[in-house]
CSV table of C-alpha atoms and ligand atoms in Angstrom, one decimal:
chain,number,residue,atom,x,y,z
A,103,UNK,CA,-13.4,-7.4,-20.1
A,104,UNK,CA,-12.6,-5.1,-17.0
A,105,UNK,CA,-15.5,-2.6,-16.9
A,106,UNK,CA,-13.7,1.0,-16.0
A,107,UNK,CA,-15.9,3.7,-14.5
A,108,UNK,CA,-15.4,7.3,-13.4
A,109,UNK,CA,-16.6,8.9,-10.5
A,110,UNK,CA,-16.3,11.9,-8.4
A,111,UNK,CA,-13.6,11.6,-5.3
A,112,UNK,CA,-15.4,13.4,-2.6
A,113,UNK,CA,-19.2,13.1,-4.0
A,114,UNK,CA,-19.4,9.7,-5.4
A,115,UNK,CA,-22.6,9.1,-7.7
A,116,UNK,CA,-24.5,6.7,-5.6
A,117,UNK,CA,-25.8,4.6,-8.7
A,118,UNK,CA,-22.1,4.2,-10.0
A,119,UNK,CA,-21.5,2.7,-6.5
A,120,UNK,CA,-24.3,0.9,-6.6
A,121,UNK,CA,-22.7,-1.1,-10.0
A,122,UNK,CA,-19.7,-2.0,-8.1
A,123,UNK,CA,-21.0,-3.0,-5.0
A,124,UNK,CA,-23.4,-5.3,-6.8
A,125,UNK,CA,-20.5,-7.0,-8.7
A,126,UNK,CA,-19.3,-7.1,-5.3
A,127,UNK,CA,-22.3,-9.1,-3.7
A,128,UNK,CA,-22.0,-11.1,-6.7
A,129,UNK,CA,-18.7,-12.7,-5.5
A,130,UNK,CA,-16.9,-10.5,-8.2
A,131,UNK,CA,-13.9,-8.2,-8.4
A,132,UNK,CA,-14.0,-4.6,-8.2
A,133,UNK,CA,-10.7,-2.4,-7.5
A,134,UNK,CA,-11.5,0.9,-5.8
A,135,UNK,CA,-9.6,4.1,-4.7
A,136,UNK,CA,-9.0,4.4,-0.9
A,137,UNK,CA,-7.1,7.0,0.4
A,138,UNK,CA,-3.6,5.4,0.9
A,139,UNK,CA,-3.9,3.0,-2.8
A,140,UNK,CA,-6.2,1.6,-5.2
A,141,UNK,CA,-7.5,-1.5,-3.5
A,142,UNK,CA,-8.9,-4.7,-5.2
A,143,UNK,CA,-11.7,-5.5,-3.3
A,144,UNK,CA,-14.1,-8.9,-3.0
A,145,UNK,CA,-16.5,-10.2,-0.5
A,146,UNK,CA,-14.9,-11.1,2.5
A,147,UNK,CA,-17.5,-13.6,3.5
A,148,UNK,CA,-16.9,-15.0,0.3
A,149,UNK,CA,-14.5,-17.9,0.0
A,150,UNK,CA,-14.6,-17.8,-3.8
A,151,UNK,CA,-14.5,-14.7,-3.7
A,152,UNK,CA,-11.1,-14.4,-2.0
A,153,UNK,CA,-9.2,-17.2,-3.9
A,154,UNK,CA,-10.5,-14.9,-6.7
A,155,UNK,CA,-8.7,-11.9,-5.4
A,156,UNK,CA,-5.2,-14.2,-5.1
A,157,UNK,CA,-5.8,-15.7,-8.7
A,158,UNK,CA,-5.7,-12.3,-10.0
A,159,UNK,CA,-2.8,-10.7,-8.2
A,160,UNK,CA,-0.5,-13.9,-8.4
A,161,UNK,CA,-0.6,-13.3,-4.8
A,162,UNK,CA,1.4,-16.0,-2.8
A,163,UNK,CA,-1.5,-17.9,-0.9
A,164,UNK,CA,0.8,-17.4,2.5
A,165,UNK,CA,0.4,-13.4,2.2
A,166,UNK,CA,-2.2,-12.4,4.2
A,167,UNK,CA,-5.3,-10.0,3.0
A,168,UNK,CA,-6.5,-7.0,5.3
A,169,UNK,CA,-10.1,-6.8,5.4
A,170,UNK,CA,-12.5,-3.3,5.0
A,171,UNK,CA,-15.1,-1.9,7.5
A,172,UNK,CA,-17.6,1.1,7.2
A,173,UNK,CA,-18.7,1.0,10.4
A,174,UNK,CA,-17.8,0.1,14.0
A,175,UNK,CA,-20.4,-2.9,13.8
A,176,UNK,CA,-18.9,-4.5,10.3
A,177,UNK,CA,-16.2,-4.9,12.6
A,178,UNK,CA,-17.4,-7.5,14.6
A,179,UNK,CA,-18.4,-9.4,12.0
A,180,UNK,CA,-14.5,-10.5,11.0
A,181,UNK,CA,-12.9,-10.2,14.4
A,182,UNK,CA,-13.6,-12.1,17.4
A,183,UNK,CA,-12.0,-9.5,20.1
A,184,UNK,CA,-11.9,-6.0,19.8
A,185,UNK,CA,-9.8,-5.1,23.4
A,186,UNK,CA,-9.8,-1.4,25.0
A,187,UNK,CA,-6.5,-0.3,23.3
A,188,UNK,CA,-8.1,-1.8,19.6
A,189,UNK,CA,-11.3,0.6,20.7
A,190,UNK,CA,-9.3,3.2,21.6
A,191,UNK,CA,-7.4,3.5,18.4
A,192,UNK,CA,-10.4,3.3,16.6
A,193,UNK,CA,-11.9,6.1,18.1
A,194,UNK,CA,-8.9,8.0,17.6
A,195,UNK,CA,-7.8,6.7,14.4
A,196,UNK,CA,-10.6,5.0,11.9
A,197,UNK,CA,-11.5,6.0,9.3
A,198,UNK,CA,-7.9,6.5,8.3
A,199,UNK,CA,-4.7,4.6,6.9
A,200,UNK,CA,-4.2,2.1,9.9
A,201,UNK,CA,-5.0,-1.6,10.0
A,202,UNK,CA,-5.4,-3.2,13.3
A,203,UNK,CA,-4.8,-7.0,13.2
A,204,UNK,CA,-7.1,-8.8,16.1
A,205,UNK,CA,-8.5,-12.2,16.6
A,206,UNK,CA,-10.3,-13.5,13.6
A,207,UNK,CA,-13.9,-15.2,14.1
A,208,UNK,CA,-14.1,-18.6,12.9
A,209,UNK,CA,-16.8,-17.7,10.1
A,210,UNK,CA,-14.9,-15.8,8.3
A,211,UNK,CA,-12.3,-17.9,5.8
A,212,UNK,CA,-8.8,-18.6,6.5
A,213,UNK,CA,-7.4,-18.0,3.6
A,214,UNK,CA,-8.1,-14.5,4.1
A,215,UNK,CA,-5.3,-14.9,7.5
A,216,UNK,CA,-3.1,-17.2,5.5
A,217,UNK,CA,-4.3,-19.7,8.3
A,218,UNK,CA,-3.2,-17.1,10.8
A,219,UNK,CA,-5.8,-17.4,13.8
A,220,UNK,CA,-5.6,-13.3,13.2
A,221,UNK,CA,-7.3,-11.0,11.0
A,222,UNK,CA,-6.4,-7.3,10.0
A,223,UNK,CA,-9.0,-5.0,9.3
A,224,UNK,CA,-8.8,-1.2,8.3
A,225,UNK,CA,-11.9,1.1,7.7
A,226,UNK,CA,-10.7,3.3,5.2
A,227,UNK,CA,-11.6,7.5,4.6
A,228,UNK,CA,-12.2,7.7,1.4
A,229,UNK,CA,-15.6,8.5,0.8
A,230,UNK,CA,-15.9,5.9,-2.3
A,231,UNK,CA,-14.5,3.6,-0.3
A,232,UNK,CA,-16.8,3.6,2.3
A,233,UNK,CA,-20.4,3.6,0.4
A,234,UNK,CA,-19.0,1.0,-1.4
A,235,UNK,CA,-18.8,-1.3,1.6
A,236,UNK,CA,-21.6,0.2,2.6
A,237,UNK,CA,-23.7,-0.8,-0.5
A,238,UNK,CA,-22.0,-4.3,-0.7
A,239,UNK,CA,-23.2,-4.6,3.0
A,240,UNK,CA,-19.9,-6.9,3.8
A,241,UNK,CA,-17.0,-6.4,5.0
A,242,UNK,CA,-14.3,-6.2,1.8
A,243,UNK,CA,-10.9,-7.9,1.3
A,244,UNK,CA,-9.0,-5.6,-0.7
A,245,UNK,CA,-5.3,-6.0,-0.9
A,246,UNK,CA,-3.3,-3.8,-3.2
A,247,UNK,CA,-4.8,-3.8,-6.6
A,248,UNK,CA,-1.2,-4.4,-8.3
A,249,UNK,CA,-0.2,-7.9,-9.3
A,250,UNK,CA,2.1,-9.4,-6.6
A,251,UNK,CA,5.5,-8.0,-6.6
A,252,UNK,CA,4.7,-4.8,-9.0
A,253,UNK,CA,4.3,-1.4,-7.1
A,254,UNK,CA,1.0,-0.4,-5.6
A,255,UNK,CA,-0.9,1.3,-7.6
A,256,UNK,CA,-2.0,4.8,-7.1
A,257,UNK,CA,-4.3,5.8,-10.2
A,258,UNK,CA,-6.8,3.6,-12.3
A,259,UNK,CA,-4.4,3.1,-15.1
A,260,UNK,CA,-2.2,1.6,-12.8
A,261,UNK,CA,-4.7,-0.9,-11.5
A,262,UNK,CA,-5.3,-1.6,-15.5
A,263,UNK,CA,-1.9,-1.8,-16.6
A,264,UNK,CA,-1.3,-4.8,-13.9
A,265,UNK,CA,-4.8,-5.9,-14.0
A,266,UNK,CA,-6.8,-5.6,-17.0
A,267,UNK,CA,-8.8,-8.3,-18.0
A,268,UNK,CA,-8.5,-10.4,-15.1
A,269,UNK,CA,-11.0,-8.0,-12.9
A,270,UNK,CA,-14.8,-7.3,-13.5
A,271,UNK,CA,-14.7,-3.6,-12.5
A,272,UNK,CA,-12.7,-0.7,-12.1
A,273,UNK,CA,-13.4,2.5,-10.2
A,274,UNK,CA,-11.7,5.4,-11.2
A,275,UNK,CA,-11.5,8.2,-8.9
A,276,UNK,CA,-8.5,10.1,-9.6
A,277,UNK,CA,-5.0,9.7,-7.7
A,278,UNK,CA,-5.0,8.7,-3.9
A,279,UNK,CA,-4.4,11.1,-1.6
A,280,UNK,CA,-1.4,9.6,0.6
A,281,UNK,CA,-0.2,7.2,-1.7
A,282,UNK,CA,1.3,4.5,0.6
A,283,UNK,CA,-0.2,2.1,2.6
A,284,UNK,CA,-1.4,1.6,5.8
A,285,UNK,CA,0.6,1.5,9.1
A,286,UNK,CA,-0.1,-2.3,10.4
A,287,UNK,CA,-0.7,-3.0,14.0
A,288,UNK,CA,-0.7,-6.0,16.1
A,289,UNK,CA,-2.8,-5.3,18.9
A,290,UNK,CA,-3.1,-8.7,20.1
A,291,UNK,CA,0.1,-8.6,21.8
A,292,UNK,CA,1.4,-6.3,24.3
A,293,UNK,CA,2.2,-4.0,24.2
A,294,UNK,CA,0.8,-3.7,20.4
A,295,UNK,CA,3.4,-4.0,17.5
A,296,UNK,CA,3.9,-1.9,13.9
A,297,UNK,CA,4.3,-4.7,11.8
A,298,UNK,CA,4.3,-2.2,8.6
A,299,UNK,CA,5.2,1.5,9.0
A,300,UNK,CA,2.9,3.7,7.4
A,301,UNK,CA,1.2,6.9,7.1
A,302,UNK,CA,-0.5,6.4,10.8
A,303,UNK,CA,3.2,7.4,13.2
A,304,UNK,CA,4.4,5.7,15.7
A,305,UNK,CA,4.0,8.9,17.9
A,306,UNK,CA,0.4,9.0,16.7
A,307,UNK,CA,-0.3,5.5,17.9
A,308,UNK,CA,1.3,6.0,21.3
A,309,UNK,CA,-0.6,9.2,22.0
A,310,UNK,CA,-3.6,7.4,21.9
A,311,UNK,CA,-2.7,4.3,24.0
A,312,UNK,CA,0.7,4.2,25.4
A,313,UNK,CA,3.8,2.1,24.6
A,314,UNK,CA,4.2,0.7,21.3
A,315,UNK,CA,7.2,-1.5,19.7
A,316,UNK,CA,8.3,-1.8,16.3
A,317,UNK,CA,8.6,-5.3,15.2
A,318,UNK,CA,12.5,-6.7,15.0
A,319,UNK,CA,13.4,-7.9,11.5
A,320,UNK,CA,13.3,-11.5,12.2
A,321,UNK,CA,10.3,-11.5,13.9
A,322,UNK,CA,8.8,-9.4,11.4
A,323,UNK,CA,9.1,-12.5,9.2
A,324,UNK,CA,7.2,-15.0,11.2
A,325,UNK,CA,3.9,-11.8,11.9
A,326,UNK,CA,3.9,-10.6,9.0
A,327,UNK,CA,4.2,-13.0,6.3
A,328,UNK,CA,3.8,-10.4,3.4
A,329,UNK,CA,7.0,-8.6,4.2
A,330,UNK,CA,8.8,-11.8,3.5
A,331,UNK,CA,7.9,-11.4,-0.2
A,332,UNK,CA,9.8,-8.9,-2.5
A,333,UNK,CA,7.1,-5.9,-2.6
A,334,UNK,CA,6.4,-3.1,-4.3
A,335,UNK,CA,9.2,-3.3,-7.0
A,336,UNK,CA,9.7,-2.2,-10.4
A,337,UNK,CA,11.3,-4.7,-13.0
A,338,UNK,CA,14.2,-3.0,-12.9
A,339,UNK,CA,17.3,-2.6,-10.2
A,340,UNK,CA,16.7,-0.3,-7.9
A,341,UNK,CA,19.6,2.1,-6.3
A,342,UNK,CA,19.0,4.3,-3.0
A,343,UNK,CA,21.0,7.2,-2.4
A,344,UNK,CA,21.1,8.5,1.1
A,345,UNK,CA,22.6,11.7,2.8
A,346,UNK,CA,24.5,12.3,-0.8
A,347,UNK,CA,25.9,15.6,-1.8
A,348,UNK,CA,24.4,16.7,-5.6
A,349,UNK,CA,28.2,15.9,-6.6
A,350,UNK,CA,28.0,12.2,-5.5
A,351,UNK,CA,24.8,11.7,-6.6
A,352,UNK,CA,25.7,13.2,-10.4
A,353,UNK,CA,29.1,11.4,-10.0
A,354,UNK,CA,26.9,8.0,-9.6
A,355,UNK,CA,24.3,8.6,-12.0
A,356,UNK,CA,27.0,9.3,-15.1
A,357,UNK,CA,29.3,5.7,-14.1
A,358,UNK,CA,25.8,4.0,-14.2
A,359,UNK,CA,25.5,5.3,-17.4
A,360,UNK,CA,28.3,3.7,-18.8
A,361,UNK,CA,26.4,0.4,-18.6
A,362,UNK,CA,22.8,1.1,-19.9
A,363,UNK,CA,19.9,3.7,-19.5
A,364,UNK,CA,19.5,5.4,-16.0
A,365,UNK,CA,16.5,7.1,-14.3
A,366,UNK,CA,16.8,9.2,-11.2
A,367,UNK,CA,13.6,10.5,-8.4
A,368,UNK,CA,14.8,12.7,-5.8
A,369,UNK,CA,14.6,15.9,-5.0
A,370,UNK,CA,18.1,17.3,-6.2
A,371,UNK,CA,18.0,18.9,-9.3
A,372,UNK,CA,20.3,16.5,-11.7
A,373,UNK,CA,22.0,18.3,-14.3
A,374,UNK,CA,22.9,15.3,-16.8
A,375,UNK,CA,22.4,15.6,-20.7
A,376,UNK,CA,22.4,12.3,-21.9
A,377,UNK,CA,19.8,10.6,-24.2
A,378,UNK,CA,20.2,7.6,-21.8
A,379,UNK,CA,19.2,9.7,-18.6
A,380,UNK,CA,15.6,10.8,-17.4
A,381,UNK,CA,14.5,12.1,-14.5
A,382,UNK,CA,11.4,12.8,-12.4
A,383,UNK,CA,12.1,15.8,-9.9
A,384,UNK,CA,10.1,15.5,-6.6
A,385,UNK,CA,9.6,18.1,-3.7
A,386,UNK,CA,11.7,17.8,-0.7
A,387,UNK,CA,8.4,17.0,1.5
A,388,UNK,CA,7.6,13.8,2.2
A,389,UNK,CA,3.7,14.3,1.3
A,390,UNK,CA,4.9,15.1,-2.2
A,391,UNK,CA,7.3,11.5,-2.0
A,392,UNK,CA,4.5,9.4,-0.5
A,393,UNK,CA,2.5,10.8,-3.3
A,394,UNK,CA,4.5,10.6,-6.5
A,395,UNK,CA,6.6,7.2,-5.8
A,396,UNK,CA,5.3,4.6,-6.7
A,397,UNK,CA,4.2,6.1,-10.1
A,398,UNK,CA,7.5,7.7,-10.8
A,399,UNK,CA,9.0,3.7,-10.5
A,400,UNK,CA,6.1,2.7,-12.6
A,401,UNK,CA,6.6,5.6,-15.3
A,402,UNK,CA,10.8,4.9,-15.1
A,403,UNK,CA,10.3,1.2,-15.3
A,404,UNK,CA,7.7,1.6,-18.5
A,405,UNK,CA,10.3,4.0,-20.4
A,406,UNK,CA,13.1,0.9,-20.1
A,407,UNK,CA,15.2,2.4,-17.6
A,408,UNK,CA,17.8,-0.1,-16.8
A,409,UNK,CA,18.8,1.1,-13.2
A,410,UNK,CA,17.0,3.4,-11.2
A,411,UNK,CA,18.5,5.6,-8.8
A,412,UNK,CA,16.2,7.6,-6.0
A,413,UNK,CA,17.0,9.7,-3.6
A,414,UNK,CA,15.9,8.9,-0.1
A,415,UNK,CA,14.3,11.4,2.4
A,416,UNK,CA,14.2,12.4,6.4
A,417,UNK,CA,12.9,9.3,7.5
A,418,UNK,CA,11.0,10.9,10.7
A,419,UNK,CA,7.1,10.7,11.0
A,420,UNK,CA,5.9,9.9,7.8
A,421,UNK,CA,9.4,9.6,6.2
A,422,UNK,CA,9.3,6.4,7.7
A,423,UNK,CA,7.0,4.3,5.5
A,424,UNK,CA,7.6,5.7,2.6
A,425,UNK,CA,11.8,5.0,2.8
A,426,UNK,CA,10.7,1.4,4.1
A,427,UNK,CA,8.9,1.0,0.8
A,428,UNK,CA,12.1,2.5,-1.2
A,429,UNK,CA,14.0,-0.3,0.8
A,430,UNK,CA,11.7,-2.7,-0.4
A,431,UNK,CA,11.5,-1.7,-3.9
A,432,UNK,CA,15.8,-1.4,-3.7
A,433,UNK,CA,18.0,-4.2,-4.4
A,434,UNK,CA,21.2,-1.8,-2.9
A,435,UNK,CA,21.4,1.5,-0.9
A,436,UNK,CA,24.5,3.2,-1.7
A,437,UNK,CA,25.4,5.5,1.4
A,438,UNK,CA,28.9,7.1,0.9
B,7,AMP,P1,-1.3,-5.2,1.0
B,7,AMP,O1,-2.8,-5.2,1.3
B,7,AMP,O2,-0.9,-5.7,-0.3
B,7,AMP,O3,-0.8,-3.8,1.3
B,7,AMP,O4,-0.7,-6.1,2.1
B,7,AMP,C1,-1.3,-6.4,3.4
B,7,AMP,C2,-0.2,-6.4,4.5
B,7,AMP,O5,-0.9,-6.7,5.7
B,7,AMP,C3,0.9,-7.5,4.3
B,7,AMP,O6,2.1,-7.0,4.7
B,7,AMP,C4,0.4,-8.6,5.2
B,7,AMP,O7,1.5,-9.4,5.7
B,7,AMP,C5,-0.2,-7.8,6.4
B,7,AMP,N1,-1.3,-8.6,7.1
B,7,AMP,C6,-2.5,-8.9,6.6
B,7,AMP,N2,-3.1,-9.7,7.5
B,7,AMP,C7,-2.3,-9.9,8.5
B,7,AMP,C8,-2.4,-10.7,9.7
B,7,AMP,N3,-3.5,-11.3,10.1
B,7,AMP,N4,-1.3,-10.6,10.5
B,7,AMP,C9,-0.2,-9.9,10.2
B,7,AMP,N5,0.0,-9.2,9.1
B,7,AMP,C10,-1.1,-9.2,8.2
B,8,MG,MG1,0.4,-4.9,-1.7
């Protein structure tokens, strides 16, 4: 039985908190709001604990876990080097939606690192987030709380429809905020590496410390072992459309639907009357994208759609992550 309880985004009730973090210290599973997804979280000086949190995502074992901080201190507990850059950053940056990946101290386990000699670590904003570490007094693994493969999950009933049963505890705390997740930086290389775009710029990170690349594809592969895996995806196929005219993207929506039921995201108004078409109708801002996504795929993939098509965005800034998750999610991108 997975224990669900509600609690106020911005004031969390302290002895609610104190529930979960207890679970928490007991080597159990909690899955918590933070302000990028709902995270499943477990003690990450726990061993058991961790294999726990992989057991219940059908998470491969060589997909690494990023660890969660309250404080500056916590930090040091998990990594073994925190350089001037890494310091800078965190001044800058933390708490927010970026994970630094540094050298990991021997104590902690390595299956948290997939046997990496790294460790990423993010300290996260939201306020439940962070009194829950807080009151667990350790430093928390939380992946995605999503079973591996599924899209992230930005609301509690996400977290139950993937994970129900197979968890102690859920918080609920409404929808997250940015609803994608965090930019991931190598900073033990140099100059530091985005090994995962996300809601933390490029432009952000290099006003803080100077020069930063963006890891190549096939490198990507050997730093970052989670991008390897299929992510983020619905069941179903997913099509992107990019830089389409309303015409093309109507014109590809009605031959799709010669073969089975089609839903559509984007932010072109679709006029198609079919009993076989649905679709979800976002704003052209990429707040309102980063927001909505992964629960529009979720909603489109729970009605039986058999193909979904979405409309990509700008992908400056922000635009970034949330079209790498699309890419992710996708099986084709259709670009006439
Ligand atoms: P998730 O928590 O499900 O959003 O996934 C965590 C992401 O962080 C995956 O893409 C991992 O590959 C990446 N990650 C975690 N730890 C490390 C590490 N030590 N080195 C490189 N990438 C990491
Ligand atoms: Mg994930």
């Amino acid at each position: 039985m997975t224990v669900v309880l509600k609690l106020d985004a911005e004031h969390p009730q302290a002895e609610v908190i104190d529930q979960a973090a207890s679970v928490i210290r007991a080597g159990g599973l909690v899955a918590f709001p933070t302000e990028t997804v709902y995270g499943l979280g477990g003690d990450a000086m726990n061993a058991r604990a961790i294999q726990k949190i992989f057991e219940a995502k059908g998470r491969p074992a060589d997909n690494p876990l990023i660890v969660h901080v309250c404080d500056r201190a916590m930090l040091d507990l998990v990594a073994a080097e925190v350089g001037a850059k890494a310091e800078a950053l965190i001044a800058a940056l933390w708490p927010g939606p970026l994970t630094l990946v540094l050298r990991r101290r021997s104590e902690v386990t390595e299956a948290i690192s997939a046997g990496l000699s790294t460790v990423a670590v993010r300290m996260p904003r939201s306020p439940i987030a962070l009194e829950l570490i807080r009151q667990a007094r350790t430093p928390v693994a939380a992946p995605s709380a999503n079973l591996s493969g599924r899209p992230s999950p930005t609301t509690a009933a996400h977290v139950a429809q993937d994970l129900d049963g197979r968890i102690e505890m859920i918080l609920d705390g409404g929808a997250a905020q940015i609803g994608v997740e965090s930019t991931v930086l190598d900073v033990t290389s140099e100059p530091p590496v985005i090994l995962r775009p996300g809601w933390v710029t490029r432009q952000q990170l290099e006003e803080a410390i100077g020069r930063v690349d963006v890891v190549a594809t096939e490198e990507e592969l050997k730093r970052s072992p989670g991008t390897r895996h299929r992510h983020y995806s619905p069941r179903v196929r997913v099509l992107i459309v990019e830089a389409n005219s309303p015409a093309s993207i109507d014109r590809l929506c009605w031959s799709l639907l010669k073969v089975g039921s089609v839903g559509f995201i984007g932010h072109t108004r679709v006029d198609i009357e079919h009993p076989q078409f649905s679709a979800i109708v976002l704003e052209n801002s990429v707040e309102h994208y980063a927001r909505s996504i992964y629960s529009a795929l979720r909603e489109l993939d729970e009605e039986g759609a058999s193909v979904i098509v979405v409309e990509g965005i700008n992908e400056e800034g922000e635009g970034a992550a949330v079209m790498d998750r699309l890419r992710r999610a996708a099986s084709s991108i259709v670009d006439e």
